[in-house]
PDB file of C-alpha atoms in Angstrom:
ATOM      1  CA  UNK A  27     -46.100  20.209  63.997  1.00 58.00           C
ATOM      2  CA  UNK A  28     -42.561  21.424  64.335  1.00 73.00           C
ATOM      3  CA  UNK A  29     -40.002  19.983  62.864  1.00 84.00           C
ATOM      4  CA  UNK A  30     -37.704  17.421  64.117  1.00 89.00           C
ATOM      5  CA  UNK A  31     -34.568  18.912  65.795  1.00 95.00           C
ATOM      6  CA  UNK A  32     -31.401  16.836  65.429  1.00 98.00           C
ATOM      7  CA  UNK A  33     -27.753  17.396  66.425  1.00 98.00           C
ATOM      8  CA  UNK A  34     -24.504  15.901  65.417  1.00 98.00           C
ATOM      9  CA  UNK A  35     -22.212  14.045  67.210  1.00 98.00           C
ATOM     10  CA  UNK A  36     -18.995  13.835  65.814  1.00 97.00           C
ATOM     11  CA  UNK A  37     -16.865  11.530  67.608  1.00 96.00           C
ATOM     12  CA  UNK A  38     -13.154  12.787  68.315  1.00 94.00           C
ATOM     13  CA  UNK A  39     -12.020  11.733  71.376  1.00 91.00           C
ATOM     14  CA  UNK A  40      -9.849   8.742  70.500  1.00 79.00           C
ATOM     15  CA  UNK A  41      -6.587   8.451  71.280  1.00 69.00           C
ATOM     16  CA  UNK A  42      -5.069   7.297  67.976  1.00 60.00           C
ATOM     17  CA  UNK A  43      -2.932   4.465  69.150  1.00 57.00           C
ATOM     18  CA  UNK A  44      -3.101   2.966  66.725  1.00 63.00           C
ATOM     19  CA  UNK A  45      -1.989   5.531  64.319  1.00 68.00           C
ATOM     20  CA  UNK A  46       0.925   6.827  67.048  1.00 56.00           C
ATOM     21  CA  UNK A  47       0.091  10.146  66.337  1.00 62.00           C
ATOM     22  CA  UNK A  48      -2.722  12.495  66.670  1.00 77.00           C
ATOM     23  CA  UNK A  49      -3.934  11.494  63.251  1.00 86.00           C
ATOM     24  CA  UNK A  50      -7.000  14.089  63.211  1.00 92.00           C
ATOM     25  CA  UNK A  51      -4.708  16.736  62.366  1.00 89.00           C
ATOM     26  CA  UNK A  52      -3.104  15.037  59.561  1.00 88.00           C
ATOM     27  CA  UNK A  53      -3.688  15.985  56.241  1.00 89.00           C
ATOM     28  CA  UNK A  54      -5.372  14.705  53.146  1.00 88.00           C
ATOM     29  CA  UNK A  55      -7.662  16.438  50.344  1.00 77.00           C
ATOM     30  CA  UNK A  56      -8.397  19.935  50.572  1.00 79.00           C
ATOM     31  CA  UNK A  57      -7.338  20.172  54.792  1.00 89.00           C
ATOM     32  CA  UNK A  58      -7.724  17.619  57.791  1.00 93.00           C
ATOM     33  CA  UNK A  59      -9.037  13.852  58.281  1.00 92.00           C
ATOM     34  CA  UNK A  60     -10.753  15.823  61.591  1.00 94.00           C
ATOM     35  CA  UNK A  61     -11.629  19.465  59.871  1.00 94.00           C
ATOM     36  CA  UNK A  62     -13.002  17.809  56.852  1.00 93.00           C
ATOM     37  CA  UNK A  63     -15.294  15.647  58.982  1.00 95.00           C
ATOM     38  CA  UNK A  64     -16.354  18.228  61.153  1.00 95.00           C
ATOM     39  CA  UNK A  65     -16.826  20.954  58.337  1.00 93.00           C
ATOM     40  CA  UNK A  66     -19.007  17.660  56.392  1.00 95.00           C
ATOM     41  CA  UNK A  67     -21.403  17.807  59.746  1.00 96.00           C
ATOM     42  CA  UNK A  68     -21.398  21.952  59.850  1.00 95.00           C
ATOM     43  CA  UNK A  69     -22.283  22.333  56.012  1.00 95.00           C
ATOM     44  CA  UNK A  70     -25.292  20.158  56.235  1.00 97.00           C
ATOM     45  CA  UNK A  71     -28.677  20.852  57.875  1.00 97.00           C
ATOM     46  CA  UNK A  72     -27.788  19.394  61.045  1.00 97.00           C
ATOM     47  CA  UNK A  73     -29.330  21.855  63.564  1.00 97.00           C
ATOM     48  CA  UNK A  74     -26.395  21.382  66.107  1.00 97.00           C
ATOM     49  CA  UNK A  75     -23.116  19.776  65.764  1.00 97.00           C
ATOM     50  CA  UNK A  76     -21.314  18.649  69.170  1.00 97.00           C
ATOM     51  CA  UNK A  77     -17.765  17.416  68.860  1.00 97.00           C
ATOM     52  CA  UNK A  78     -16.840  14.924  71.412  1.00 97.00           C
ATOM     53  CA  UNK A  79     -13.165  15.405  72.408  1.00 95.00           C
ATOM     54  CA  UNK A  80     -10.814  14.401  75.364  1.00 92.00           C
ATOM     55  CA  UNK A  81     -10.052  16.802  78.325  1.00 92.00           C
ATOM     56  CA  UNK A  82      -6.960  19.326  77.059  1.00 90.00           C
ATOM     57  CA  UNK A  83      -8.121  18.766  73.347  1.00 90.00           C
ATOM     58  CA  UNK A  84      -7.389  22.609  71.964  1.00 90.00           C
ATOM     59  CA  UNK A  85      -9.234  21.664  68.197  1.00 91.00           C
ATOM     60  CA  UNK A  86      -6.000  22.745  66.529  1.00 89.00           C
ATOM     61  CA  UNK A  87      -6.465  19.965  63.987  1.00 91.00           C
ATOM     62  CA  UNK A  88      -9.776  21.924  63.001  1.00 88.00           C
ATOM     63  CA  UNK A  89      -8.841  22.744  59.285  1.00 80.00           C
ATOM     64  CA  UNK A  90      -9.606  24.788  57.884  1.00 70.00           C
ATOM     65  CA  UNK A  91     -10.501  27.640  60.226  1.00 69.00           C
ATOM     66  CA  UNK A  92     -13.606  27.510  62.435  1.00 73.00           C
ATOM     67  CA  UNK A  93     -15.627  30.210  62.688  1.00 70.00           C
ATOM     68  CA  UNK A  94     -17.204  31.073  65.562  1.00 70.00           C
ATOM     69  CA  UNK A  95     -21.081  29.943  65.303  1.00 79.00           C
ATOM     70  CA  UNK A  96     -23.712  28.892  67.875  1.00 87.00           C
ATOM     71  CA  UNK A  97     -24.830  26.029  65.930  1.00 92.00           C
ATOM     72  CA  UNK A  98     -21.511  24.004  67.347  1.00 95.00           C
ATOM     73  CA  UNK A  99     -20.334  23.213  70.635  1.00 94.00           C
ATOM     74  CA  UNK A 100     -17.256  21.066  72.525  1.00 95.00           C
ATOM     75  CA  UNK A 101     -18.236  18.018  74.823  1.00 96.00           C
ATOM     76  CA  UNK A 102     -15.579  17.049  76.778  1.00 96.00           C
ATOM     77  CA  UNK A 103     -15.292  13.401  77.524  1.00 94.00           C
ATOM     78  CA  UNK A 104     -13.891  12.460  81.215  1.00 91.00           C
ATOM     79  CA  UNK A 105     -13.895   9.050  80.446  1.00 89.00           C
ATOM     80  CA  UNK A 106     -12.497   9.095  76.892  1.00 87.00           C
ATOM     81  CA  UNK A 107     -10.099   6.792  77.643  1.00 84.00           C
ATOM     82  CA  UNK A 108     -12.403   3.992  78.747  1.00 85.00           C
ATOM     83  CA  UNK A 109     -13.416   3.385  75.328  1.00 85.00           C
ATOM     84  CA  UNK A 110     -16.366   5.006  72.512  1.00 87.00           C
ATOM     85  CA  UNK A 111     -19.290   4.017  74.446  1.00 90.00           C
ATOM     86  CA  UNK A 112     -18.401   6.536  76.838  1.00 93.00           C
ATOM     87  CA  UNK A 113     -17.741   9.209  74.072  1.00 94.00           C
ATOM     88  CA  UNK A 114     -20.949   8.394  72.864  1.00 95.00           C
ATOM     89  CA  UNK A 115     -23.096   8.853  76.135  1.00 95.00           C
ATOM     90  CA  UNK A 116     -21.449  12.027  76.546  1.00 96.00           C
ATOM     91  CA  UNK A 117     -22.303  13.634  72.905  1.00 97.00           C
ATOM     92  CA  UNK A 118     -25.810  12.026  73.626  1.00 97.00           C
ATOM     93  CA  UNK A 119     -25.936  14.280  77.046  1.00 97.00           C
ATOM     94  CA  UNK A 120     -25.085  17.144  75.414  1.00 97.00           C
ATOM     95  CA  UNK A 121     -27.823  16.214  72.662  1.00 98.00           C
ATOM     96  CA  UNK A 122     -30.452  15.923  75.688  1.00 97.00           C
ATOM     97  CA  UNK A 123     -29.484  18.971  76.797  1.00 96.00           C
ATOM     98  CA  UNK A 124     -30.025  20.631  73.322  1.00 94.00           C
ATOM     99  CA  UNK A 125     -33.536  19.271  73.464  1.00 95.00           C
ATOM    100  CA  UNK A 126     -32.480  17.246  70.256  1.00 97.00           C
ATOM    101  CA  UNK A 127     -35.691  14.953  68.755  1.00 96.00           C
ATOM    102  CA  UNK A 128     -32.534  12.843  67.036  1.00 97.00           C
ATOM    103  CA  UNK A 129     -28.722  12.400  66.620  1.00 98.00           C
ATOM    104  CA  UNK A 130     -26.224  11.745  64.247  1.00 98.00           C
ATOM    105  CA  UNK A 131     -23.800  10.253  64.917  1.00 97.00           C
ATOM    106  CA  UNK A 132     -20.353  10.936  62.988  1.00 97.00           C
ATOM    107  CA  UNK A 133     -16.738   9.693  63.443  1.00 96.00           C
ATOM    108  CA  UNK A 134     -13.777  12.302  63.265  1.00 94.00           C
ATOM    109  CA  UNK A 135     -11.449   9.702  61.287  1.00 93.00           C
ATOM    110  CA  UNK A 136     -13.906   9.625  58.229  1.00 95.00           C
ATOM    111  CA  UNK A 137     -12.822  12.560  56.100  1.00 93.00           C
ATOM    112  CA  UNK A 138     -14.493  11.663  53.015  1.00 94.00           C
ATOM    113  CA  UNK A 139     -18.684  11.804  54.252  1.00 96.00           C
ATOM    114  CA  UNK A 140     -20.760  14.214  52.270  1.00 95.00           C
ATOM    115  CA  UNK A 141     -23.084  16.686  53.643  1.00 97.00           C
ATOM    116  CA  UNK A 142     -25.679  15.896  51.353  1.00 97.00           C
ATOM    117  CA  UNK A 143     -25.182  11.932  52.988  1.00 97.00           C
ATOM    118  CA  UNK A 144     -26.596  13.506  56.081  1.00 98.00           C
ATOM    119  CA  UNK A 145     -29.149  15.578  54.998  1.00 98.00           C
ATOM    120  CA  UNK A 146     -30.545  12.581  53.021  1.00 97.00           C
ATOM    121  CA  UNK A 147     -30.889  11.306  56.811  1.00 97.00           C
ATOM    122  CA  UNK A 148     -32.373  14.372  58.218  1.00 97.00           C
ATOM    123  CA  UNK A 149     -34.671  14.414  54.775  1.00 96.00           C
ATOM    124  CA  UNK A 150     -36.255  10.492  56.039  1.00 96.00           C
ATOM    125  CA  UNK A 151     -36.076  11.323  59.588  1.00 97.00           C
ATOM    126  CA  UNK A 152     -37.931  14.337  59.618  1.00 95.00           C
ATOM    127  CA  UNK A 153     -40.691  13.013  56.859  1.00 94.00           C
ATOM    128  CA  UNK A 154     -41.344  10.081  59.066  1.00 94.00           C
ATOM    129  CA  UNK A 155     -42.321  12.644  62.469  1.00 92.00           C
ATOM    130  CA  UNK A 156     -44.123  14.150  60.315  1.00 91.00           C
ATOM    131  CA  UNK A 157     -45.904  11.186  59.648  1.00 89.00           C
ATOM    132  CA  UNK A 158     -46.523   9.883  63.050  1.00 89.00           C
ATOM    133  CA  UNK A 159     -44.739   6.937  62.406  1.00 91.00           C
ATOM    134  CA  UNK A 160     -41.768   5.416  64.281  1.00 92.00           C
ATOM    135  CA  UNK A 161     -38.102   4.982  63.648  1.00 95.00           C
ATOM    136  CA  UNK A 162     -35.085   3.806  65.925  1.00 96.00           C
ATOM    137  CA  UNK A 163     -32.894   3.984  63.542  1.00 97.00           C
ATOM    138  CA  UNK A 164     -31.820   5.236  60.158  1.00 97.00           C
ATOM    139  CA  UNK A 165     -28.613   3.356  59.046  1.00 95.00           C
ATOM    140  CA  UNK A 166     -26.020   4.262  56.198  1.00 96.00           C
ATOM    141  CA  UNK A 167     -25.205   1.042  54.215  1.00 94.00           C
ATOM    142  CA  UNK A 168     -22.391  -0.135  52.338  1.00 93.00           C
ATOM    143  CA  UNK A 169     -22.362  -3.610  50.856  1.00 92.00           C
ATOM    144  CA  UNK A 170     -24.458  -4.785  53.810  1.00 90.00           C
ATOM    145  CA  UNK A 171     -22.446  -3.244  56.280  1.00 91.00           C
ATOM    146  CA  UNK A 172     -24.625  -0.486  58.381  1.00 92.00           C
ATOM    147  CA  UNK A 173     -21.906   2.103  59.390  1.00 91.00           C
ATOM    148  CA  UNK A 174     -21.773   5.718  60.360  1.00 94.00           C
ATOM    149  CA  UNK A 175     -23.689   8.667  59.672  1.00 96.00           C
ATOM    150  CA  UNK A 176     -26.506   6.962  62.026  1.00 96.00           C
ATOM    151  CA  UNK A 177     -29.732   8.691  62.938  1.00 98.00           C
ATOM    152  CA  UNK A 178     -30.895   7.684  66.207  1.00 97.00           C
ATOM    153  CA  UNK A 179     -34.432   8.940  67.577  1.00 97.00           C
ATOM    154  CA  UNK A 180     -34.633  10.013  70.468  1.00 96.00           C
ATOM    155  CA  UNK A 181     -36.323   7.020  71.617  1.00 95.00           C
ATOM    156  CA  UNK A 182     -32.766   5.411  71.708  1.00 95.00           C
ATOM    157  CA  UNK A 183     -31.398   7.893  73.760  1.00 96.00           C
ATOM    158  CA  UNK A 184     -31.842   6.033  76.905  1.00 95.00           C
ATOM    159  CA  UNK A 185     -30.496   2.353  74.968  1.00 94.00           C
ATOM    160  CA  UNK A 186     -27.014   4.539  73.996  1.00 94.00           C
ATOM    161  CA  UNK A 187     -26.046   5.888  77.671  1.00 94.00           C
ATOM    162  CA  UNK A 188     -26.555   2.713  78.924  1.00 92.00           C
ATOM    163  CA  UNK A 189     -23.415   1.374  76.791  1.00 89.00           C
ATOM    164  CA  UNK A 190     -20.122   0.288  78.133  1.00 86.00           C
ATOM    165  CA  UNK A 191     -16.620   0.087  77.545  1.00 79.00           C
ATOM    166  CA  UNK A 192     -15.598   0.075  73.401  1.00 76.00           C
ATOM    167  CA  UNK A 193     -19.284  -1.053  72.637  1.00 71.00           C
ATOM    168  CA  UNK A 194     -20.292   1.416  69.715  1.00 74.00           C
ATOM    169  CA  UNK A 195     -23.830   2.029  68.395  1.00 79.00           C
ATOM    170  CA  UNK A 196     -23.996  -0.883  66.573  1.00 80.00           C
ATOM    171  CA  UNK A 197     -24.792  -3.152  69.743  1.00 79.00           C
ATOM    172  CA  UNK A 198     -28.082  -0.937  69.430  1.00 86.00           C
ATOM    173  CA  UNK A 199     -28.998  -1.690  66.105  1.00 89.00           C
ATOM    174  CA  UNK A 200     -28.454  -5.428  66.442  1.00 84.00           C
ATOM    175  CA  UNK A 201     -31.038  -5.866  68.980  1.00 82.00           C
ATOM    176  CA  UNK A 202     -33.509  -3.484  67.473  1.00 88.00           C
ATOM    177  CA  UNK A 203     -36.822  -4.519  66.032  1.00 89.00           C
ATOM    178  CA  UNK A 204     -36.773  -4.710  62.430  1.00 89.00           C
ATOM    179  CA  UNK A 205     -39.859  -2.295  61.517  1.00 90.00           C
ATOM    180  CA  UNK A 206     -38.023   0.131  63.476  1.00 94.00           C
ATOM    181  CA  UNK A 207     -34.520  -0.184  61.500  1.00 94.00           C
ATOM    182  CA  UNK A 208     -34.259   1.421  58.070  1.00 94.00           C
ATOM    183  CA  UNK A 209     -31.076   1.904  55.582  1.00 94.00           C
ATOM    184  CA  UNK A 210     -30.055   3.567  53.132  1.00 95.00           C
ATOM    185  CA  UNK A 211     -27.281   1.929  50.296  1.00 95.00           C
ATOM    186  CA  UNK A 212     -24.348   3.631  48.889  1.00 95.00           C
ATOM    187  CA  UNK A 213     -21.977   2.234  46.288  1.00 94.00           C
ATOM    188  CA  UNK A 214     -19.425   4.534  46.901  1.00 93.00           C
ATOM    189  CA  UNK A 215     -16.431   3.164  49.343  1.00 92.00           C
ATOM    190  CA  UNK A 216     -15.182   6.430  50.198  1.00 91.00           C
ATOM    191  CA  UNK A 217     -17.313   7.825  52.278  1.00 93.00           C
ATOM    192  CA  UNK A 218     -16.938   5.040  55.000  1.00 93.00           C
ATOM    193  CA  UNK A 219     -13.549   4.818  54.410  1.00 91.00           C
ATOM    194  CA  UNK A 220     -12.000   5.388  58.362  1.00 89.00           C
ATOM    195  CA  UNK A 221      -8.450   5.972  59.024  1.00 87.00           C
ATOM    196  CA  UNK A 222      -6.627   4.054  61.732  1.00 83.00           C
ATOM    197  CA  UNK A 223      -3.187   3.399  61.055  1.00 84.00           C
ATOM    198  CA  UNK A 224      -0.331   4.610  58.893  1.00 84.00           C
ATOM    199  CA  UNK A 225      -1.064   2.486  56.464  1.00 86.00           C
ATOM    200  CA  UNK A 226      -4.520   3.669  55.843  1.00 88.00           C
ATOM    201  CA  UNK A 227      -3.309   6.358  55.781  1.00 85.00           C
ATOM    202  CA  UNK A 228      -0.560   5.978  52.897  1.00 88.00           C
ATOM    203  CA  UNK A 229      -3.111   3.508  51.015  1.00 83.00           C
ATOM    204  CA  UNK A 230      -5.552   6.759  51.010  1.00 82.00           C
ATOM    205  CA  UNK A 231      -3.072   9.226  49.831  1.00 79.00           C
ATOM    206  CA  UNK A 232      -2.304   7.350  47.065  1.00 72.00           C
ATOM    207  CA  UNK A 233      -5.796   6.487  46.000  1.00 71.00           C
ATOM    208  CA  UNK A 234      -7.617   9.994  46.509  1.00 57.00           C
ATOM    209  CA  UNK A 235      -9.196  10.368  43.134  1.00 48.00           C
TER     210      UNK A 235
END
């Protein structure tokens, strides 16, 4: 049996209002709240990382340097503007189209996630295919919050493009079946920790170590 195939899809095509500034390109720890999350996705054993942006997006908040690689590629998102569900269907296209068995799915304003958080996804994912068994859903937990990284199987896939408007995965976890919904718990804050405004921002900077 091979094994499963699953892409990334890192999320970058807000708008930062919030913020009032493009805030992926702003810096904190060792380069960008953007580069840090993509270079997180591209330093684990994701097969494929696609990075969701808005029409005109140039990556220069990509820090620190990209190299040129196969195993990531831009989706641009017409509709960007019309909230993350329609991010989401697009990196979920461009998932399809990599003949991906799975996604995960990543947001650009969460510096702080660990590659080895999603290879511990990848690492249950892939045991369960192997296994013949079935999965929606693999969840990251924090004090019984399920947030981003999510693995979805590909049996989502269809569930995901049919979301609207701001809607984010989480709609689809709600209604899922509970045998096909499993977490896993972290005590550690700081991977989930997503930057908004300014004064997430400043809270962050002050409270890195």
């Amino acid at each position: 049996m091979k094994t499963a195939k699953v892409s990334g899809i890192l999320l970058a095509a807000g708008g930062s209002s919030r913020m009032g500034r493009n805030k992926l390109g702003m810096r904190v720890g060792g380069g960008t709240i953007g580069g840090m999350a993509f270079h997180a996705a591209f330093q684990s054993n994701l097969d494929h990382v696609i990075v969701v942006t808005q029409k005109g997006d140039t990556l220069g908040w990509m820090e620190p340097p990209i190299c040129p690689s196969s195993r990531w590629t831009q989706a641009v998102c017409e509709e960007a503007a019309g909230g993350q569900a329609y991010s989401l269907r697009r990196g979920v296209q461009a998932a399809i189209e990599c003949k991906s068995d799975g996604i995960v799915v990543l947001l650009a304003d969460q510096p702080f996630v660990q590659p080895a958080m999603i290879n511990h996804l990848l690492s249950i994912f892939r045991t369960i295919m192997e296994d013949g068994e079935e999965v929606g859903v693999i969840a990251s937990r924090h004090e019984g919050r399920q947030q981003p990284p999510l693995l979805f199987s590909e049996s989502q896939f269809s569930k995901l493009l049919k979301l609207r408007g701001d809607t984010g995965a989480r709609k689809i976890i709600q209604g899922m079946p509970k045998n096909l919904c499993r977490s896993i718990d972290y005590q550690d804050w700081r991977p989930f920790y997503d930057i908004d405004t300014e004064d997430d921002y400043l809270w962050i900077m002050g409270n890195k170590h």
